[in-house]
Amino acid sequence: MGARRTLLAAAGLTAVAALLTATSASAAGSAAQAGNVLTYGSATGPAVAVGDVLTSSLSSGTTVAIRTAVGGTTGITCTASQFTAAVTANPTAPGAATESVTAHTFGGCSSNIFGTTGVQSIILGNLPYVATAASAGTLDVTVGTAGPIRTTVTLNTILGVMVCGYTSAGLSGTTSNTDNSITFANQLFTKSTGPLTCPSSSYFSAKYAPVQDTSQSGSPSVFVN
């Protein structure tokens, strides 16, 4: 009887040990599969490091559209634009990574707004802004410590130079791993300064691709997971 109990106890210990081993292996497998919100090279590639600098220009064949009305044709068109941001947090996915947007530039701009003859400059103020890239495929740009998102547009007109200031509480875009892009559509800016001839509102649309990690060799594309 004693020998039988000993055998049963040994069998029980063996089963417990096997269960613990299987559980540990499963946990290790899950940990190995877990990746970060931002990776470079591929969706399963290395995590983008905090402090890495990301940059992107307009997607090939596209332009920036700044219109006075949603779906309208009146406004400003730019053939060049680029943003630069530094990664400030990159947690395990699913989640949300954050970035500090330190620069956003525009070039090759023209205007068909009545009375204007050209665009001198479009300058973003109150940088840096905060960008949040979520696993769900959204990218939100919100104000930083310097104040609201501010754009100063300087236009040439038939009567001289016209300076128009616009502000926004934030922008909402979408990300795609298909072409490593960020797309903004009809993001509202409201006039804050300038003469009556400045349009009262402007709607910003643009697609940036590919987003690249310029801190890594070869500037690989960035994926959002």
CSV table of C-alpha atoms in Angstrom, one decimal:
chain,number,residue,atom,x,y,z
A,1,MET,CA,0.0,0.0,0.0
A,2,GLY,CA,2.8,2.4,0.9
A,3,ALA,CA,4.6,1.7,-2.4
A,4,ARG,CA,1.4,2.5,-4.3
A,5,ARG,CA,1.0,5.8,-2.5
A,6,THR,CA,4.6,6.6,-3.3
A,7,LEU,CA,4.1,5.9,-7.0
A,8,LEU,CA,0.9,8.0,-7.1
A,9,ALA,CA,2.7,10.9,-5.4
A,10,ALA,CA,5.6,10.7,-7.8
A,11,ALA,CA,3.2,10.6,-10.7
A,12,GLY,CA,1.4,13.7,-9.3
A,13,LEU,CA,4.7,15.6,-8.9
A,14,THR,CA,5.6,14.7,-12.5
A,15,ALA,CA,2.3,16.0,-13.8
A,16,VAL,CA,2.7,19.3,-11.9
A,17,ALA,CA,6.2,19.7,-13.2
A,18,ALA,CA,5.1,19.1,-16.7
A,19,LEU,CA,2.2,21.6,-16.3
A,20,LEU,CA,4.6,24.3,-14.9
A,21,THR,CA,7.0,23.7,-17.8
A,22,ALA,CA,4.3,24.1,-20.4
A,23,THR,CA,3.0,27.2,-18.7
A,24,SER,CA,6.4,28.8,-18.6
A,25,ALA,CA,7.0,27.9,-22.3
A,26,SER,CA,3.7,29.4,-23.2
A,27,ALA,CA,4.5,32.6,-21.4
A,28,ALA,CA,7.9,32.8,-23.0
A,29,GLY,CA,6.4,32.3,-26.4
A,30,SER,CA,3.9,35.1,-25.8
A,31,ALA,CA,6.7,37.4,-24.6
A,32,ALA,CA,8.7,36.6,-27.7
A,33,GLN,CA,5.8,37.4,-30.0
A,34,ALA,CA,5.0,40.7,-28.3
A,35,GLY,CA,6.4,43.7,-30.3
A,36,ASN,CA,6.4,47.4,-29.9
A,37,VAL,CA,4.0,49.9,-31.4
A,38,LEU,CA,6.7,51.4,-33.6
A,39,THR,CA,9.1,49.0,-35.4
A,40,TYR,CA,11.4,49.6,-38.4
A,41,GLY,CA,12.2,47.5,-41.4
A,42,SER,CA,9.0,45.4,-41.0
A,43,ALA,CA,6.1,45.0,-38.7
A,44,THR,CA,8.0,42.4,-36.8
A,45,GLY,CA,11.3,44.3,-36.9
A,46,PRO,CA,13.3,45.9,-34.1
A,47,ALA,CA,11.6,48.5,-31.9
A,48,VAL,CA,12.2,52.1,-32.8
A,49,ALA,CA,14.3,53.5,-30.0
A,50,VAL,CA,13.3,56.4,-27.8
A,51,GLY,CA,15.2,59.4,-29.2
A,52,ASP,CA,15.2,58.1,-32.8
A,53,VAL,CA,14.4,60.8,-35.3
A,54,LEU,CA,11.6,60.1,-37.8
A,55,THR,CA,11.0,62.1,-40.9
A,56,SER,CA,8.8,61.9,-44.0
A,57,SER,CA,8.0,64.0,-47.1
A,58,LEU,CA,4.9,64.0,-49.3
A,59,SER,CA,4.0,60.7,-50.9
A,60,SER,CA,5.2,60.5,-54.4
A,61,GLY,CA,2.8,62.3,-56.9
A,62,THR,CA,0.8,64.1,-54.2
A,63,THR,CA,0.5,67.7,-53.0
A,64,VAL,CA,-0.6,69.6,-49.9
A,65,ALA,CA,-4.0,71.0,-50.3
A,66,ILE,CA,-5.0,73.9,-48.0
A,67,ARG,CA,-8.6,74.9,-49.0
A,68,THR,CA,-11.0,77.6,-47.9
A,69,ALA,CA,-13.8,75.0,-47.9
A,70,VAL,CA,-14.1,71.2,-47.6
A,71,GLY,CA,-14.2,69.8,-51.1
A,72,GLY,CA,-13.4,73.2,-52.6
A,73,THR,CA,-10.8,74.1,-55.2
A,74,THR,CA,-9.9,77.6,-53.8
A,75,GLY,CA,-6.9,77.9,-51.6
A,76,ILE,CA,-3.2,77.0,-51.5
A,77,THR,CA,-1.3,74.0,-53.1
A,78,CYS,CA,2.2,73.0,-52.1
A,79,THR,CA,4.4,70.5,-54.0
A,80,ALA,CA,6.8,69.9,-51.1
A,81,SER,CA,6.4,69.3,-47.4
A,82,GLN,CA,8.3,67.5,-44.7
A,83,PHE,CA,8.0,66.8,-41.0
A,84,THR,CA,10.6,65.7,-38.4
A,85,ALA,CA,9.8,64.1,-35.0
A,86,ALA,CA,11.7,62.5,-32.2
A,87,VAL,CA,10.2,59.4,-30.5
A,88,THR,CA,9.5,60.0,-26.8
A,89,ALA,CA,7.8,56.7,-25.9
A,90,ASN,CA,7.4,53.4,-27.7
A,91,PRO,CA,5.5,50.8,-25.5
A,92,THR,CA,4.6,47.2,-26.3
A,93,ALA,CA,1.7,46.8,-28.7
A,94,PRO,CA,-1.2,47.2,-28.6
A,95,GLY,CA,-0.8,50.7,-27.3
A,96,ALA,CA,0.3,54.2,-28.3
A,97,ALA,CA,3.7,55.6,-29.1
A,98,THR,CA,4.4,59.3,-28.7
A,99,GLU,CA,6.6,61.7,-30.6
A,100,SER,CA,7.8,65.3,-30.4
A,101,VAL,CA,7.2,67.1,-33.7
A,102,THR,CA,10.1,69.5,-34.0
A,103,ALA,CA,9.7,70.7,-37.6
A,104,HIS,CA,7.1,70.8,-40.4
A,105,THR,CA,8.0,72.7,-43.6
A,106,PHE,CA,6.2,73.6,-46.8
A,107,GLY,CA,7.6,74.6,-50.2
A,108,GLY,CA,6.6,75.1,-53.9
A,109,CYS,CA,3.4,76.7,-52.8
A,110,SER,CA,0.9,78.6,-55.1
A,111,SER,CA,-2.4,80.3,-54.4
A,112,ASN,CA,-5.6,80.8,-56.4
A,113,ILE,CA,-7.3,82.8,-53.7
A,114,PHE,CA,-8.9,85.9,-55.2
A,115,GLY,CA,-6.6,88.8,-55.2
A,116,THR,CA,-3.4,86.8,-54.4
A,117,THR,CA,-0.5,86.6,-56.7
A,118,GLY,CA,1.7,84.1,-54.9
A,119,VAL,CA,2.8,82.5,-51.6
A,120,GLN,CA,5.9,83.8,-49.8
A,121,SER,CA,5.9,81.3,-47.0
A,122,ILE,CA,3.9,78.9,-44.7
A,123,ILE,CA,5.5,78.7,-41.2
A,124,LEU,CA,4.5,76.5,-38.3
A,125,GLY,CA,4.8,78.1,-34.9
A,126,ASN,CA,4.7,77.0,-31.2
A,127,LEU,CA,6.7,73.9,-31.9
A,128,PRO,CA,7.2,71.2,-30.7
A,129,TYR,CA,3.9,69.5,-30.9
A,130,VAL,CA,2.9,66.1,-29.5
A,131,ALA,CA,2.1,63.3,-31.9
A,132,THR,CA,0.5,60.1,-30.7
A,133,ALA,CA,0.5,57.0,-33.0
A,134,ALA,CA,-1.9,54.3,-31.8
A,135,SER,CA,-2.0,50.6,-32.7
A,136,ALA,CA,-5.6,51.2,-34.0
A,137,GLY,CA,-4.0,53.1,-37.0
A,138,THR,CA,-4.7,56.7,-35.8
A,139,LEU,CA,-2.2,59.5,-35.4
A,140,ASP,CA,-3.2,62.6,-33.4
A,141,VAL,CA,-1.2,65.8,-33.2
A,142,THR,CA,-1.9,67.9,-30.2
A,143,VAL,CA,-0.5,71.1,-28.7
A,144,GLY,CA,2.8,71.3,-26.9
A,145,THR,CA,3.9,73.5,-24.0
A,146,ALA,CA,4.3,76.5,-26.3
A,147,GLY,CA,0.6,76.9,-27.1
A,148,PRO,CA,-1.8,76.0,-29.9
A,149,ILE,CA,-0.8,74.7,-33.3
A,150,ARG,CA,-0.2,77.9,-35.2
A,151,THR,CA,0.4,78.5,-38.9
A,152,THR,CA,1.4,81.8,-40.4
A,153,VAL,CA,0.7,82.2,-44.1
A,154,THR,CA,2.3,85.1,-46.0
A,155,LEU,CA,0.7,85.9,-49.3
A,156,ASN,CA,1.5,88.3,-52.1
A,157,THR,CA,-1.5,90.2,-53.3
A,158,ILE,CA,-2.3,92.8,-55.9
A,159,LEU,CA,-2.3,95.3,-53.0
A,160,GLY,CA,0.9,94.1,-51.3
A,161,VAL,CA,1.8,91.5,-48.7
A,162,MET,CA,-0.9,89.9,-46.6
A,163,VAL,CA,-0.1,87.9,-43.5
A,164,CYS,CA,-2.8,85.5,-42.2
A,165,GLY,CA,-2.5,83.6,-38.9
A,166,TYR,CA,-4.4,80.3,-38.2
A,167,THR,CA,-4.6,78.1,-35.2
A,168,SER,CA,-5.8,74.5,-34.5
A,169,ALA,CA,-6.4,72.6,-31.2
A,170,GLY,CA,-5.2,69.4,-32.9
A,171,LEU,CA,-5.0,67.3,-36.0
A,172,SER,CA,-6.2,63.7,-36.6
A,173,GLY,CA,-4.7,61.5,-39.2
A,174,THR,CA,-4.5,57.8,-40.1
A,175,THR,CA,-1.5,55.5,-40.6
A,176,SER,CA,-1.0,52.6,-43.0
A,177,ASN,CA,1.7,49.9,-43.1
A,178,THR,CA,1.0,49.3,-46.8
A,179,ASP,CA,3.1,52.3,-47.8
A,180,ASN,CA,4.2,53.4,-44.3
A,181,SER,CA,2.1,56.6,-44.6
A,182,ILE,CA,0.3,59.2,-42.6
A,183,THR,CA,-2.7,60.8,-44.1
A,184,PHE,CA,-4.5,64.0,-43.0
A,185,ALA,CA,-7.8,65.0,-44.6
A,186,ASN,CA,-9.6,68.3,-44.2
A,187,GLN,CA,-8.1,69.3,-40.9
A,188,LEU,CA,-9.6,72.6,-39.8
A,189,PHE,CA,-7.5,75.7,-39.0
A,190,THR,CA,-9.3,78.8,-37.9
A,191,LYS,CA,-8.2,82.4,-38.6
A,192,SER,CA,-6.7,84.1,-35.5
A,193,THR,CA,-5.0,87.1,-37.0
A,194,GLY,CA,-4.9,89.1,-40.3
A,195,PRO,CA,-7.0,91.4,-42.4
A,196,LEU,CA,-10.6,90.8,-43.5
A,197,THR,CA,-9.3,89.6,-46.8
A,198,CYS,CA,-7.7,86.5,-45.2
A,199,PRO,CA,-10.0,83.4,-45.5
A,200,SER,CA,-11.8,82.8,-42.2
A,201,SER,CA,-10.9,79.0,-42.3
A,202,SER,CA,-8.5,76.7,-44.0
A,203,TYR,CA,-8.7,72.9,-44.4
A,204,PHE,CA,-5.4,71.0,-44.5
A,205,SER,CA,-5.0,67.7,-46.4
A,206,ALA,CA,-1.8,65.8,-47.2
A,207,LYS,CA,-0.3,62.4,-47.3
A,208,TYR,CA,3.3,61.7,-46.1
A,209,ALA,CA,5.1,58.5,-47.1
A,210,PRO,CA,7.2,56.7,-46.3
A,211,VAL,CA,7.9,57.6,-42.7
A,212,GLN,CA,11.5,56.7,-42.0
A,213,ASP,CA,13.8,56.2,-39.0
A,214,THR,CA,16.7,58.3,-40.0
A,215,SER,CA,18.6,57.4,-36.8
A,216,GLN,CA,19.1,53.8,-38.2
A,217,SER,CA,21.4,52.8,-41.0
A,218,GLY,CA,19.7,53.1,-44.4
A,219,SER,CA,16.7,55.1,-42.9
A,220,PRO,CA,14.3,52.1,-42.9
A,221,SER,CA,10.6,52.6,-43.1
A,222,VAL,CA,8.6,52.7,-39.8
A,223,PHE,CA,5.6,50.4,-39.1
A,224,VAL,CA,2.8,51.0,-36.6
A,225,ASN,CA,1.6,47.8,-34.8
